[in-house]
Each structure stands twice: as structure tokens, then as C-alpha cells.
JSON list of C-alpha atoms in Angstrom, two decimals:
[
{"chain": "A", "resi": 1, "resn": "UNK", "atom": "CA", "xyz": [14.43, 4.45, -21.69]},
{"chain": "A", "resi": 2, "resn": "UNK", "atom": "CA", "xyz": [17.50, 6.65, -21.80]},
{"chain": "A", "resi": 3, "resn": "UNK", "atom": "CA", "xyz": [15.77, 9.00, -24.24]},
{"chain": "A", "resi": 4, "resn": "UNK", "atom": "CA", "xyz": [12.93, 9.32, -21.75]},
{"chain": "A", "resi": 5, "resn": "UNK", "atom": "CA", "xyz": [15.36, 10.11, -18.90]},
{"chain": "A", "resi": 6, "resn": "UNK", "atom": "CA", "xyz": [16.86, 12.93, -20.95]},
{"chain": "A", "resi": 7, "resn": "UNK", "atom": "CA", "xyz": [13.51, 14.73, -20.71]},
{"chain": "A", "resi": 8, "resn": "UNK", "atom": "CA", "xyz": [14.23, 15.45, -17.02]},
{"chain": "A", "resi": 9, "resn": "UNK", "atom": "CA", "xyz": [17.05, 17.82, -18.10]},
{"chain": "A", "resi": 10, "resn": "UNK", "atom": "CA", "xyz": [15.09, 19.60, -20.78]},
{"chain": "A", "resi": 11, "resn": "UNK", "atom": "CA", "xyz": [12.23, 22.00, -21.28]},
{"chain": "A", "resi": 12, "resn": "UNK", "atom": "CA", "xyz": [10.59, 19.17, -23.14]},
{"chain": "A", "resi": 13, "resn": "UNK", "atom": "CA", "xyz": [8.29, 19.82, -26.08]},
{"chain": "A", "resi": 14, "resn": "UNK", "atom": "CA", "xyz": [6.52, 16.82, -27.66]},
{"chain": "A", "resi": 15, "resn": "UNK", "atom": "CA", "xyz": [6.76, 18.36, -31.11]},
{"chain": "A", "resi": 16, "resn": "UNK", "atom": "CA", "xyz": [10.62, 18.57, -30.86]},
{"chain": "A", "resi": 17, "resn": "UNK", "atom": "CA", "xyz": [11.17, 15.25, -29.07]},
{"chain": "A", "resi": 18, "resn": "UNK", "atom": "CA", "xyz": [13.88, 14.39, -26.56]},
{"chain": "A", "resi": 19, "resn": "UNK", "atom": "CA", "xyz": [16.82, 15.19, -28.87]},
{"chain": "A", "resi": 20, "resn": "UNK", "atom": "CA", "xyz": [15.78, 18.66, -30.04]},
{"chain": "A", "resi": 21, "resn": "UNK", "atom": "CA", "xyz": [14.07, 20.14, -26.96]},
{"chain": "A", "resi": 22, "resn": "UNK", "atom": "CA", "xyz": [15.85, 22.92, -25.11]},
{"chain": "A", "resi": 23, "resn": "UNK", "atom": "CA", "xyz": [18.48, 21.68, -22.63]},
{"chain": "A", "resi": 24, "resn": "UNK", "atom": "CA", "xyz": [18.04, 23.24, -19.15]},
{"chain": "A", "resi": 25, "resn": "UNK", "atom": "CA", "xyz": [20.37, 21.04, -17.06]},
{"chain": "A", "resi": 26, "resn": "UNK", "atom": "CA", "xyz": [19.29, 20.73, -13.44]},
{"chain": "A", "resi": 27, "resn": "UNK", "atom": "CA", "xyz": [16.66, 23.51, -13.61]},
{"chain": "A", "resi": 28, "resn": "UNK", "atom": "CA", "xyz": [13.73, 21.07, -13.29]},
{"chain": "A", "resi": 29, "resn": "UNK", "atom": "CA", "xyz": [15.24, 19.52, -10.15]},
{"chain": "A", "resi": 30, "resn": "UNK", "atom": "CA", "xyz": [15.85, 22.96, -8.70]},
{"chain": "A", "resi": 31, "resn": "UNK", "atom": "CA", "xyz": [12.21, 23.92, -9.33]},
{"chain": "A", "resi": 32, "resn": "UNK", "atom": "CA", "xyz": [10.98, 20.78, -7.54]},
{"chain": "A", "resi": 33, "resn": "UNK", "atom": "CA", "xyz": [13.27, 20.97, -4.50]},
{"chain": "A", "resi": 34, "resn": "UNK", "atom": "CA", "xyz": [12.75, 24.73, -4.04]},
{"chain": "A", "resi": 35, "resn": "UNK", "atom": "CA", "xyz": [8.97, 24.45, -4.51]},
{"chain": "A", "resi": 36, "resn": "UNK", "atom": "CA", "xyz": [6.46, 24.98, -1.70]},
{"chain": "A", "resi": 37, "resn": "UNK", "atom": "CA", "xyz": [5.20, 21.35, -1.74]},
{"chain": "A", "resi": 38, "resn": "UNK", "atom": "CA", "xyz": [8.44, 19.38, -1.67]},
{"chain": "A", "resi": 39, "resn": "UNK", "atom": "CA", "xyz": [8.36, 18.80, 2.12]},
{"chain": "A", "resi": 40, "resn": "UNK", "atom": "CA", "xyz": [4.76, 17.66, 2.06]},
{"chain": "A", "resi": 41, "resn": "UNK", "atom": "CA", "xyz": [5.25, 15.38, -0.94]},
{"chain": "A", "resi": 42, "resn": "UNK", "atom": "CA", "xyz": [8.31, 13.60, 0.45]},
{"chain": "A", "resi": 43, "resn": "UNK", "atom": "CA", "xyz": [6.87, 13.39, 3.99]},
{"chain": "A", "resi": 44, "resn": "UNK", "atom": "CA", "xyz": [3.56, 11.87, 2.82]},
{"chain": "A", "resi": 45, "resn": "UNK", "atom": "CA", "xyz": [5.28, 9.44, 0.44]},
{"chain": "A", "resi": 46, "resn": "UNK", "atom": "CA", "xyz": [7.67, 8.20, 3.12]},
{"chain": "A", "resi": 47, "resn": "UNK", "atom": "CA", "xyz": [5.01, 7.97, 5.83]},
{"chain": "A", "resi": 48, "resn": "UNK", "atom": "CA", "xyz": [2.50, 6.09, 3.68]},
{"chain": "A", "resi": 49, "resn": "UNK", "atom": "CA", "xyz": [5.23, 3.76, 2.41]},
{"chain": "A", "resi": 50, "resn": "UNK", "atom": "CA", "xyz": [6.54, 2.98, 5.93]},
{"chain": "A", "resi": 51, "resn": "UNK", "atom": "CA", "xyz": [3.02, 2.60, 7.42]},
{"chain": "A", "resi": 52, "resn": "UNK", "atom": "CA", "xyz": [2.08, 0.25, 4.62]},
{"chain": "A", "resi": 53, "resn": "UNK", "atom": "CA", "xyz": [5.22, -1.79, 5.29]},
{"chain": "A", "resi": 54, "resn": "UNK", "atom": "CA", "xyz": [4.70, -1.90, 9.09]},
{"chain": "A", "resi": 55, "resn": "UNK", "atom": "CA", "xyz": [1.01, -2.93, 8.84]},
{"chain": "A", "resi": 56, "resn": "UNK", "atom": "CA", "xyz": [0.72, -4.83, 5.61]},
{"chain": "A", "resi": 57, "resn": "UNK", "atom": "CA", "xyz": [3.94, -6.83, 5.59]},
{"chain": "A", "resi": 58, "resn": "UNK", "atom": "CA", "xyz": [3.19, -8.83, 8.76]},
{"chain": "A", "resi": 59, "resn": "UNK", "atom": "CA", "xyz": [-0.58, -9.03, 8.10]},
{"chain": "A", "resi": 60, "resn": "UNK", "atom": "CA", "xyz": [-0.37, -11.89, 5.49]},
{"chain": "A", "resi": 61, "resn": "UNK", "atom": "CA", "xyz": [2.04, -13.77, 7.72]},
{"chain": "A", "resi": 62, "resn": "UNK", "atom": "CA", "xyz": [-0.24, -13.60, 10.69]},
{"chain": "A", "resi": 63, "resn": "UNK", "atom": "CA", "xyz": [-3.22, -14.54, 8.52]},
{"chain": "A", "resi": 64, "resn": "UNK", "atom": "CA", "xyz": [-1.34, -17.50, 7.07]},
{"chain": "A", "resi": 65, "resn": "UNK", "atom": "CA", "xyz": [-0.44, -18.73, 10.55]},
{"chain": "A", "resi": 66, "resn": "UNK", "atom": "CA", "xyz": [-4.13, -18.50, 11.63]},
{"chain": "A", "resi": 67, "resn": "UNK", "atom": "CA", "xyz": [-5.32, -20.32, 8.49]},
{"chain": "A", "resi": 68, "resn": "UNK", "atom": "CA", "xyz": [-2.75, -23.02, 9.04]},
{"chain": "A", "resi": 69, "resn": "UNK", "atom": "CA", "xyz": [-4.41, -23.85, 12.37]},
{"chain": "A", "resi": 70, "resn": "UNK", "atom": "CA", "xyz": [-7.83, -24.53, 10.79]},
{"chain": "A", "resi": 71, "resn": "UNK", "atom": "CA", "xyz": [-8.15, -28.31, 10.55]},
{"chain": "A", "resi": 72, "resn": "UNK", "atom": "CA", "xyz": [-11.51, -28.50, 8.69]},
{"chain": "A", "resi": 73, "resn": "UNK", "atom": "CA", "xyz": [-10.54, -28.40, 4.98]},
{"chain": "A", "resi": 74, "resn": "UNK", "atom": "CA", "xyz": [-13.92, -27.23, 3.68]},
{"chain": "A", "resi": 75, "resn": "UNK", "atom": "CA", "xyz": [-14.12, -24.34, 6.19]},
{"chain": "A", "resi": 76, "resn": "UNK", "atom": "CA", "xyz": [-10.49, -23.41, 5.45]},
{"chain": "A", "resi": 77, "resn": "UNK", "atom": "CA", "xyz": [-11.13, -23.27, 1.68]},
{"chain": "A", "resi": 78, "resn": "UNK", "atom": "CA", "xyz": [-14.15, -21.02, 2.18]},
{"chain": "A", "resi": 79, "resn": "UNK", "atom": "CA", "xyz": [-12.18, -18.58, 4.33]},
{"chain": "A", "resi": 80, "resn": "UNK", "atom": "CA", "xyz": [-9.32, -18.61, 1.78]},
{"chain": "A", "resi": 81, "resn": "UNK", "atom": "CA", "xyz": [-11.65, -17.90, -1.15]},
{"chain": "A", "resi": 82, "resn": "UNK", "atom": "CA", "xyz": [-13.38, -15.05, 0.67]},
{"chain": "A", "resi": 83, "resn": "UNK", "atom": "CA", "xyz": [-10.04, -13.52, 1.69]},
{"chain": "A", "resi": 84, "resn": "UNK", "atom": "CA", "xyz": [-8.65, -13.73, -1.87]},
{"chain": "A", "resi": 85, "resn": "UNK", "atom": "CA", "xyz": [-11.65, -12.06, -3.55]},
{"chain": "A", "resi": 86, "resn": "UNK", "atom": "CA", "xyz": [-10.90, -8.41, -2.66]},
{"chain": "A", "resi": 87, "resn": "UNK", "atom": "CA", "xyz": [-7.54, -8.66, -4.46]},
{"chain": "A", "resi": 88, "resn": "UNK", "atom": "CA", "xyz": [-9.34, -9.11, -7.79]},
{"chain": "A", "resi": 89, "resn": "UNK", "atom": "CA", "xyz": [-11.56, -6.07, -7.37]},
{"chain": "A", "resi": 90, "resn": "UNK", "atom": "CA", "xyz": [-10.29, -3.18, -9.49]},
{"chain": "A", "resi": 91, "resn": "UNK", "atom": "CA", "xyz": [-8.88, -0.13, -7.73]},
{"chain": "A", "resi": 92, "resn": "UNK", "atom": "CA", "xyz": [-11.66, 2.02, -9.10]},
{"chain": "A", "resi": 93, "resn": "UNK", "atom": "CA", "xyz": [-14.39, -0.20, -7.65]},
{"chain": "A", "resi": 94, "resn": "UNK", "atom": "CA", "xyz": [-12.58, -0.72, -4.36]},
{"chain": "A", "resi": 95, "resn": "UNK", "atom": "CA", "xyz": [-11.99, 3.01, -3.89]},
{"chain": "A", "resi": 96, "resn": "UNK", "atom": "CA", "xyz": [-15.59, 3.71, -4.88]},
{"chain": "A", "resi": 97, "resn": "UNK", "atom": "CA", "xyz": [-16.73, 1.36, -2.14]},
{"chain": "A", "resi": 98, "resn": "UNK", "atom": "CA", "xyz": [-14.44, 3.03, 0.42]},
{"chain": "A", "resi": 99, "resn": "UNK", "atom": "CA", "xyz": [-15.73, 6.52, -0.59]},
{"chain": "A", "resi": 100, "resn": "UNK", "atom": "CA", "xyz": [-19.32, 5.28, -0.34]},
{"chain": "A", "resi": 101, "resn": "UNK", "atom": "CA", "xyz": [-18.81, 3.73, 3.12]},
{"chain": "A", "resi": 102, "resn": "UNK", "atom": "CA", "xyz": [-16.85, 6.60, 4.62]},
{"chain": "A", "resi": 103, "resn": "UNK", "atom": "CA", "xyz": [-18.81, 9.59, 3.30]},
{"chain": "A", "resi": 104, "resn": "UNK", "atom": "CA", "xyz": [-21.37, 11.32, 5.46]},
{"chain": "A", "resi": 105, "resn": "UNK", "atom": "CA", "xyz": [-24.23, 8.87, 5.88]},
{"chain": "A", "resi": 106, "resn": "UNK", "atom": "CA", "xyz": [-22.08, 5.90, 4.84]},
{"chain": "A", "resi": 107, "resn": "UNK", "atom": "CA", "xyz": [-22.01, 2.65, 6.79]},
{"chain": "A", "resi": 108, "resn": "UNK", "atom": "CA", "xyz": [-18.61, 3.16, 8.42]},
{"chain": "A", "resi": 109, "resn": "UNK", "atom": "CA", "xyz": [-19.16, 6.86, 9.06]},
{"chain": "A", "resi": 110, "resn": "UNK", "atom": "CA", "xyz": [-22.48, 6.07, 10.76]},
{"chain": "A", "resi": 111, "resn": "UNK", "atom": "CA", "xyz": [-20.87, 3.34, 12.86]},
{"chain": "A", "resi": 112, "resn": "UNK", "atom": "CA", "xyz": [-18.19, 5.74, 14.06]},
{"chain": "A", "resi": 113, "resn": "UNK", "atom": "CA", "xyz": [-20.80, 8.40, 14.78]},
{"chain": "A", "resi": 114, "resn": "UNK", "atom": "CA", "xyz": [-22.80, 5.86, 16.84]},
{"chain": "A", "resi": 115, "resn": "UNK", "atom": "CA", "xyz": [-19.73, 4.53, 18.66]},
{"chain": "A", "resi": 116, "resn": "UNK", "atom": "CA", "xyz": [-18.40, 7.96, 19.59]},
{"chain": "A", "resi": 117, "resn": "UNK", "atom": "CA", "xyz": [-21.78, 9.64, 19.98]},
{"chain": "A", "resi": 118, "resn": "UNK", "atom": "CA", "xyz": [-20.93, 12.18, 17.35]},
{"chain": "A", "resi": 119, "resn": "UNK", "atom": "CA", "xyz": [-22.11, 13.48, 13.98]},
{"chain": "A", "resi": 120, "resn": "UNK", "atom": "CA", "xyz": [-21.69, 11.49, 10.77]},
{"chain": "A", "resi": 121, "resn": "UNK", "atom": "CA", "xyz": [-18.99, 13.15, 8.67]},
{"chain": "A", "resi": 122, "resn": "UNK", "atom": "CA", "xyz": [-16.98, 12.40, 5.55]},
{"chain": "A", "resi": 123, "resn": "UNK", "atom": "CA", "xyz": [-14.04, 10.55, 7.10]},
{"chain": "A", "resi": 124, "resn": "UNK", "atom": "CA", "xyz": [-11.83, 10.94, 3.99]},
{"chain": "A", "resi": 125, "resn": "UNK", "atom": "CA", "xyz": [-11.97, 14.70, 4.40]},
{"chain": "A", "resi": 126, "resn": "UNK", "atom": "CA", "xyz": [-10.68, 14.38, 7.99]},
{"chain": "A", "resi": 127, "resn": "UNK", "atom": "CA", "xyz": [-6.84, 14.61, 7.95]},
{"chain": "A", "resi": 128, "resn": "UNK", "atom": "CA", "xyz": [-6.48, 12.20, 10.87]},
{"chain": "A", "resi": 129, "resn": "UNK", "atom": "CA", "xyz": [-8.49, 9.48, 9.13]},
{"chain": "A", "resi": 130, "resn": "UNK", "atom": "CA", "xyz": [-7.07, 9.48, 5.59]},
{"chain": "A", "resi": 131, "resn": "UNK", "atom": "CA", "xyz": [-3.94, 7.44, 6.31]},
{"chain": "A", "resi": 132, "resn": "UNK", "atom": "CA", "xyz": [-5.70, 4.73, 8.44]},
{"chain": "A", "resi": 133, "resn": "UNK", "atom": "CA", "xyz": [-8.34, 4.37, 5.71]},
{"chain": "A", "resi": 134, "resn": "UNK", "atom": "CA", "xyz": [-5.70, 4.13, 2.93]},
{"chain": "A", "resi": 135, "resn": "UNK", "atom": "CA", "xyz": [-3.65, 1.56, 4.83]},
{"chain": "A", "resi": 136, "resn": "UNK", "atom": "CA", "xyz": [-6.64, -0.58, 5.91]},
{"chain": "A", "resi": 137, "resn": "UNK", "atom": "CA", "xyz": [-7.96, -0.64, 2.36]},
{"chain": "A", "resi": 138, "resn": "UNK", "atom": "CA", "xyz": [-4.60, -2.11, 1.26]},
{"chain": "A", "resi": 139, "resn": "UNK", "atom": "CA", "xyz": [-4.87, -4.63, 4.10]},
{"chain": "A", "resi": 140, "resn": "UNK", "atom": "CA", "xyz": [-8.33, -5.70, 3.11]},
{"chain": "A", "resi": 141, "resn": "UNK", "atom": "CA", "xyz": [-7.33, -6.11, -0.53]},
{"chain": "A", "resi": 142, "resn": "UNK", "atom": "CA", "xyz": [-3.89, -7.65, -0.13]},
{"chain": "A", "resi": 143, "resn": "UNK", "atom": "CA", "xyz": [-3.83, -9.71, 3.07]},
{"chain": "A", "resi": 144, "resn": "UNK", "atom": "CA", "xyz": [-5.55, -12.83, 1.75]},
{"chain": "A", "resi": 145, "resn": "UNK", "atom": "CA", "xyz": [-3.74, -12.97, -1.57]},
{"chain": "A", "resi": 146, "resn": "UNK", "atom": "CA", "xyz": [-0.42, -12.16, 0.08]},
{"chain": "A", "resi": 147, "resn": "UNK", "atom": "CA", "xyz": [-0.77, -15.09, 2.44]},
{"chain": "A", "resi": 148, "resn": "UNK", "atom": "CA", "xyz": [-0.58, -17.62, -0.45]},
{"chain": "A", "resi": 149, "resn": "UNK", "atom": "CA", "xyz": [3.20, -17.76, -0.54]},
{"chain": "A", "resi": 150, "resn": "UNK", "atom": "CA", "xyz": [3.42, -18.19, 3.26]},
{"chain": "A", "resi": 151, "resn": "UNK", "atom": "CA", "xyz": [0.82, -20.97, 3.19]},
{"chain": "A", "resi": 152, "resn": "UNK", "atom": "CA", "xyz": [2.94, -22.70, 0.49]},
{"chain": "A", "resi": 153, "resn": "UNK", "atom": "CA", "xyz": [6.01, -22.35, 2.75]},
{"chain": "A", "resi": 154, "resn": "UNK", "atom": "CA", "xyz": [4.06, -23.73, 5.69]},
{"chain": "A", "resi": 155, "resn": "UNK", "atom": "CA", "xyz": [3.05, -26.82, 3.71]},
{"chain": "A", "resi": 156, "resn": "UNK", "atom": "CA", "xyz": [6.71, -27.57, 3.17]},
{"chain": "A", "resi": 157, "resn": "UNK", "atom": "CA", "xyz": [7.56, -27.78, 6.94]},
{"chain": "A", "resi": 158, "resn": "UNK", "atom": "CA", "xyz": [8.16, -31.35, 8.09]},
{"chain": "A", "resi": 159, "resn": "UNK", "atom": "CA", "xyz": [5.15, -32.43, 10.17]},
{"chain": "A", "resi": 160, "resn": "UNK", "atom": "CA", "xyz": [7.42, -34.70, 12.15]},
{"chain": "A", "resi": 161, "resn": "UNK", "atom": "CA", "xyz": [8.95, -31.63, 13.77]},
{"chain": "A", "resi": 162, "resn": "UNK", "atom": "CA", "xyz": [5.54, -30.77, 15.30]},
{"chain": "A", "resi": 163, "resn": "UNK", "atom": "CA", "xyz": [5.17, -34.35, 16.62]},
{"chain": "A", "resi": 164, "resn": "UNK", "atom": "CA", "xyz": [8.62, -34.19, 18.13]},
{"chain": "A", "resi": 165, "resn": "UNK", "atom": "CA", "xyz": [7.85, -30.80, 19.73]},
{"chain": "A", "resi": 166, "resn": "UNK", "atom": "CA", "xyz": [4.62, -32.23, 21.22]},
{"chain": "A", "resi": 167, "resn": "UNK", "atom": "CA", "xyz": [6.56, -35.19, 22.66]},
{"chain": "A", "resi": 168, "resn": "UNK", "atom": "CA", "xyz": [8.85, -32.65, 24.35]},
{"chain": "A", "resi": 169, "resn": "UNK", "atom": "CA", "xyz": [5.82, -30.94, 25.88]},
{"chain": "A", "resi": 170, "resn": "UNK", "atom": "CA", "xyz": [5.60, -27.95, 23.54]},
{"chain": "A", "resi": 171, "resn": "UNK", "atom": "CA", "xyz": [2.22, -26.21, 23.38]},
{"chain": "A", "resi": 172, "resn": "UNK", "atom": "CA", "xyz": [0.79, -24.16, 20.50]},
{"chain": "A", "resi": 173, "resn": "UNK", "atom": "CA", "xyz": [2.90, -21.05, 21.01]},
{"chain": "A", "resi": 174, "resn": "UNK", "atom": "CA", "xyz": [6.08, -23.05, 21.59]},
{"chain": "A", "resi": 175, "resn": "UNK", "atom": "CA", "xyz": [5.55, -24.95, 18.34]},
{"chain": "A", "resi": 176, "resn": "UNK", "atom": "CA", "xyz": [4.88, -21.73, 16.45]},
{"chain": "A", "resi": 177, "resn": "UNK", "atom": "CA", "xyz": [8.01, -20.09, 17.97]},
{"chain": "A", "resi": 178, "resn": "UNK", "atom": "CA", "xyz": [10.40, -22.96, 17.51]},
{"chain": "A", "resi": 179, "resn": "UNK", "atom": "CA", "xyz": [9.05, -24.84, 14.47]},
{"chain": "A", "resi": 180, "resn": "UNK", "atom": "CA", "xyz": [6.72, -22.70, 12.35]},
{"chain": "A", "resi": 181, "resn": "UNK", "atom": "CA", "xyz": [8.52, -19.35, 12.39]},
{"chain": "A", "resi": 182, "resn": "UNK", "atom": "CA", "xyz": [11.98, -20.85, 11.72]},
{"chain": "A", "resi": 183, "resn": "UNK", "atom": "CA", "xyz": [10.46, -22.75, 8.80]},
{"chain": "A", "resi": 184, "resn": "UNK", "atom": "CA", "xyz": [9.16, -19.45, 7.39]},
{"chain": "A", "resi": 185, "resn": "UNK", "atom": "CA", "xyz": [12.31, -17.36, 8.05]},
{"chain": "A", "resi": 186, "resn": "UNK", "atom": "CA", "xyz": [13.86, -17.67, 4.58]},
{"chain": "A", "resi": 187, "resn": "UNK", "atom": "CA", "xyz": [10.54, -16.81, 2.89]},
{"chain": "A", "resi": 188, "resn": "UNK", "atom": "CA", "xyz": [9.93, -13.87, 5.22]},
{"chain": "A", "resi": 189, "resn": "UNK", "atom": "CA", "xyz": [13.44, -12.43, 4.64]},
{"chain": "A", "resi": 190, "resn": "UNK", "atom": "CA", "xyz": [13.09, -12.77, 0.82]},
{"chain": "A", "resi": 191, "resn": "UNK", "atom": "CA", "xyz": [9.66, -11.13, 0.80]},
{"chain": "A", "resi": 192, "resn": "UNK", "atom": "CA", "xyz": [10.86, -8.35, 3.12]},
{"chain": "A", "resi": 193, "resn": "UNK", "atom": "CA", "xyz": [13.80, -7.48, 0.83]},
{"chain": "A", "resi": 194, "resn": "UNK", "atom": "CA", "xyz": [11.45, -7.36, -2.15]},
{"chain": "A", "resi": 195, "resn": "UNK", "atom": "CA", "xyz": [8.96, -5.25, -0.22]},
{"chain": "A", "resi": 196, "resn": "UNK", "atom": "CA", "xyz": [11.62, -2.74, 0.87]},
{"chain": "A", "resi": 197, "resn": "UNK", "atom": "CA", "xyz": [12.21, -1.93, -2.79]},
{"chain": "A", "resi": 198, "resn": "UNK", "atom": "CA", "xyz": [8.68, -0.51, -3.07]},
{"chain": "A", "resi": 199, "resn": "UNK", "atom": "CA", "xyz": [8.57, 1.52, 0.17]},
{"chain": "A", "resi": 200, "resn": "UNK", "atom": "CA", "xyz": [9.06, 4.84, -1.62]},
{"chain": "A", "resi": 201, "resn": "UNK", "atom": "CA", "xyz": [6.96, 3.89, -4.65]},
{"chain": "A", "resi": 202, "resn": "UNK", "atom": "CA", "xyz": [3.50, 4.63, -3.26]},
{"chain": "A", "resi": 203, "resn": "UNK", "atom": "CA", "xyz": [1.11, 4.13, -6.18]},
{"chain": "A", "resi": 204, "resn": "UNK", "atom": "CA", "xyz": [-0.82, 7.07, -7.56]},
{"chain": "A", "resi": 205, "resn": "UNK", "atom": "CA", "xyz": [-3.88, 5.13, -8.64]},
{"chain": "A", "resi": 206, "resn": "UNK", "atom": "CA", "xyz": [-5.63, 4.73, -5.25]},
{"chain": "A", "resi": 207, "resn": "UNK", "atom": "CA", "xyz": [-4.44, 8.15, -4.06]},
{"chain": "A", "resi": 208, "resn": "UNK", "atom": "CA", "xyz": [-5.87, 9.86, -7.12]},
{"chain": "A", "resi": 209, "resn": "UNK", "atom": "CA", "xyz": [-9.20, 8.15, -6.47]},
{"chain": "A", "resi": 210, "resn": "UNK", "atom": "CA", "xyz": [-9.31, 8.90, -2.74]},
{"chain": "A", "resi": 211, "resn": "UNK", "atom": "CA", "xyz": [-7.67, 12.27, -2.21]},
{"chain": "A", "resi": 212, "resn": "UNK", "atom": "CA", "xyz": [-9.23, 15.70, -2.45]},
{"chain": "A", "resi": 213, "resn": "UNK", "atom": "CA", "xyz": [-8.38, 19.30, -1.72]},
{"chain": "A", "resi": 214, "resn": "UNK", "atom": "CA", "xyz": [-9.58, 18.74, 1.84]},
{"chain": "A", "resi": 215, "resn": "UNK", "atom": "CA", "xyz": [-6.90, 16.15, 2.61]},
{"chain": "A", "resi": 216, "resn": "UNK", "atom": "CA", "xyz": [-4.02, 17.23, 0.32]},
{"chain": "A", "resi": 217, "resn": "UNK", "atom": "CA", "xyz": [-1.89, 17.95, 3.37]},
{"chain": "A", "resi": 218, "resn": "UNK", "atom": "CA", "xyz": [-1.71, 14.23, 4.29]},
{"chain": "A", "resi": 219, "resn": "UNK", "atom": "CA", "xyz": [-2.55, 12.52, 0.95]},
{"chain": "A", "resi": 220, "resn": "UNK", "atom": "CA", "xyz": [-0.57, 14.33, -1.72]},
{"chain": "A", "resi": 221, "resn": "UNK", "atom": "CA", "xyz": [2.46, 12.20, -2.72]},
{"chain": "A", "resi": 222, "resn": "UNK", "atom": "CA", "xyz": [5.24, 12.44, -5.30]},
{"chain": "A", "resi": 223, "resn": "UNK", "atom": "CA", "xyz": [3.39, 10.30, -7.84]},
{"chain": "A", "resi": 224, "resn": "UNK", "atom": "CA", "xyz": [0.21, 12.43, -7.70]},
{"chain": "A", "resi": 225, "resn": "UNK", "atom": "CA", "xyz": [2.36, 15.56, -8.11]},
{"chain": "A", "resi": 226, "resn": "UNK", "atom": "CA", "xyz": [3.99, 13.99, -11.16]},
{"chain": "A", "resi": 227, "resn": "UNK", "atom": "CA", "xyz": [0.57, 13.26, -12.56]},
{"chain": "A", "resi": 228, "resn": "UNK", "atom": "CA", "xyz": [-0.60, 16.83, -12.09]},
{"chain": "A", "resi": 229, "resn": "UNK", "atom": "CA", "xyz": [2.53, 18.32, -13.56]},
{"chain": "A", "resi": 230, "resn": "UNK", "atom": "CA", "xyz": [2.70, 15.95, -16.55]},
{"chain": "A", "resi": 231, "resn": "UNK", "atom": "CA", "xyz": [-0.90, 15.12, -17.42]},
{"chain": "A", "resi": 232, "resn": "UNK", "atom": "CA", "xyz": [-2.70, 18.24, -16.29]},
{"chain": "A", "resi": 233, "resn": "UNK", "atom": "CA", "xyz": [-0.16, 21.05, -16.68]},
{"chain": "A", "resi": 234, "resn": "UNK", "atom": "CA", "xyz": [1.82, 19.32, -19.45]},
{"chain": "A", "resi": 235, "resn": "UNK", "atom": "CA", "xyz": [5.20, 20.18, -17.89]},
{"chain": "A", "resi": 236, "resn": "UNK", "atom": "CA", "xyz": [6.76, 16.94, -19.01]},
{"chain": "A", "resi": 237, "resn": "UNK", "atom": "CA", "xyz": [10.32, 17.92, -18.11]},
{"chain": "A", "resi": 238, "resn": "UNK", "atom": "CA", "xyz": [9.47, 18.64, -14.48]},
{"chain": "A", "resi": 239, "resn": "UNK", "atom": "CA", "xyz": [7.29, 15.56, -14.13]},
{"chain": "A", "resi": 240, "resn": "UNK", "atom": "CA", "xyz": [10.06, 13.36, -15.50]},
{"chain": "A", "resi": 241, "resn": "UNK", "atom": "CA", "xyz": [12.58, 14.90, -13.13]}
]
């Protein structure tokens, strides 16, 4: 790993390797931070990461609380299975579905055109729609699977606490506020700390599949820039930096 990090301070040439390539010091970092796209890249990465945290961190918790209230086991299992399925769809297929649904003439695009009495357009090419589409796709794919750990934590809460709360006259919301949420607190805190570590690591896979020149201004992130510099322009030193 350390040999790979050295590449960030070199004009790296694969034929020479990390120990014989020309040393350029902080030049690669200067090129990035003085480049015309640095503001856009950092802004989009931070915004997408924070939006994903704000929307998709509480979503599995809320979903788990709702599932926990379903008393019919067969019905609950069906809903769980359906909600888990999107997680196992590959990013390529999922993004292909999103592109198909949101392009001009697609199901979602047509529904929006009907609802707002407008013309069906490619929603991904609209700057105002890219981020909501990206975030909601993550919600659709990750909400069900992400709820598993919270459902496991819910199953560990002593049911006698709910009976005691009912005897004290607590209704549904009181029980959720004073029994369920305190029982989930340690799990929520642990998952939040783990999630914070990935806020600035917005993945390039879905972005590469969804973005285009029409929405670069709101979709281009650091990881996609790294991909273009390293894989397309073969500037390995800059992409490593």
C-alpha cells in the first residue's frame, strides 16, 4: 500500500514503477487544487454524501419500526422479502432500470409529465432532478436490507416493558418513544458512527452509470474525476493524489 501512495508524489510511469518514476513532490496536489473543477467536485461529493446520510440513514430505522408493528407473520415475511430484493440487484441493472424509467417516454417521466401537465423529458439530464433520483435509488436498494440489524435489535427488547407501558396507559407513540427507541439507541449510535466514515466516499459506480455531460455540474464527484484521470487519461500520479 505504501508503494501505491508514493505514486501521488510522482509523475508515475507504469514501465518504471513506483521506485524509479520521476519525483514531483506536491505538484499533483497543486494541479488538482488549482484546477477549474475542484470546487464542483468537492461540493458535489459533500452534498451527495450528506444527502445520502440525512435520507438513507433514518430510512431503515423507520422501516424497521413499521415492520415491527405488523402482527401477521406471513404478511410480514412477504414484505421483508420484497424489500430485501432490490439490494441484490447489480448496480448496472439497477441504474439501467432508473435510466429507462426516467428517460423521455419512461414510466416515471410520463407520470411527472401527467402530474404537472408538462412535456415528458429525460429527468437525469435535468440538474434539479439528478440528486433526488440518485438518493432515492439508494433508498430503494438499501432500505430493506439495512433494516435487518434494527429488526434484530428490536427482537431483543424485553416484551414485558411494553406490557408495563400499557398498564401505565401508554399508547403506540408513547411506547415507541419510551421503550422502542431507547432499546435501539446503542445500535443507532454504532451504525451512525460507521456511516459517518463513508460520508465523503461517494461511490463512482452508480455515478458513472447515471451521469452525463448534461448533468456534470451536479453529478461529477471526486471518484469519477479520479476514474477519468487514471483510466481514461492515464495520469496515474494525479489520480492517486
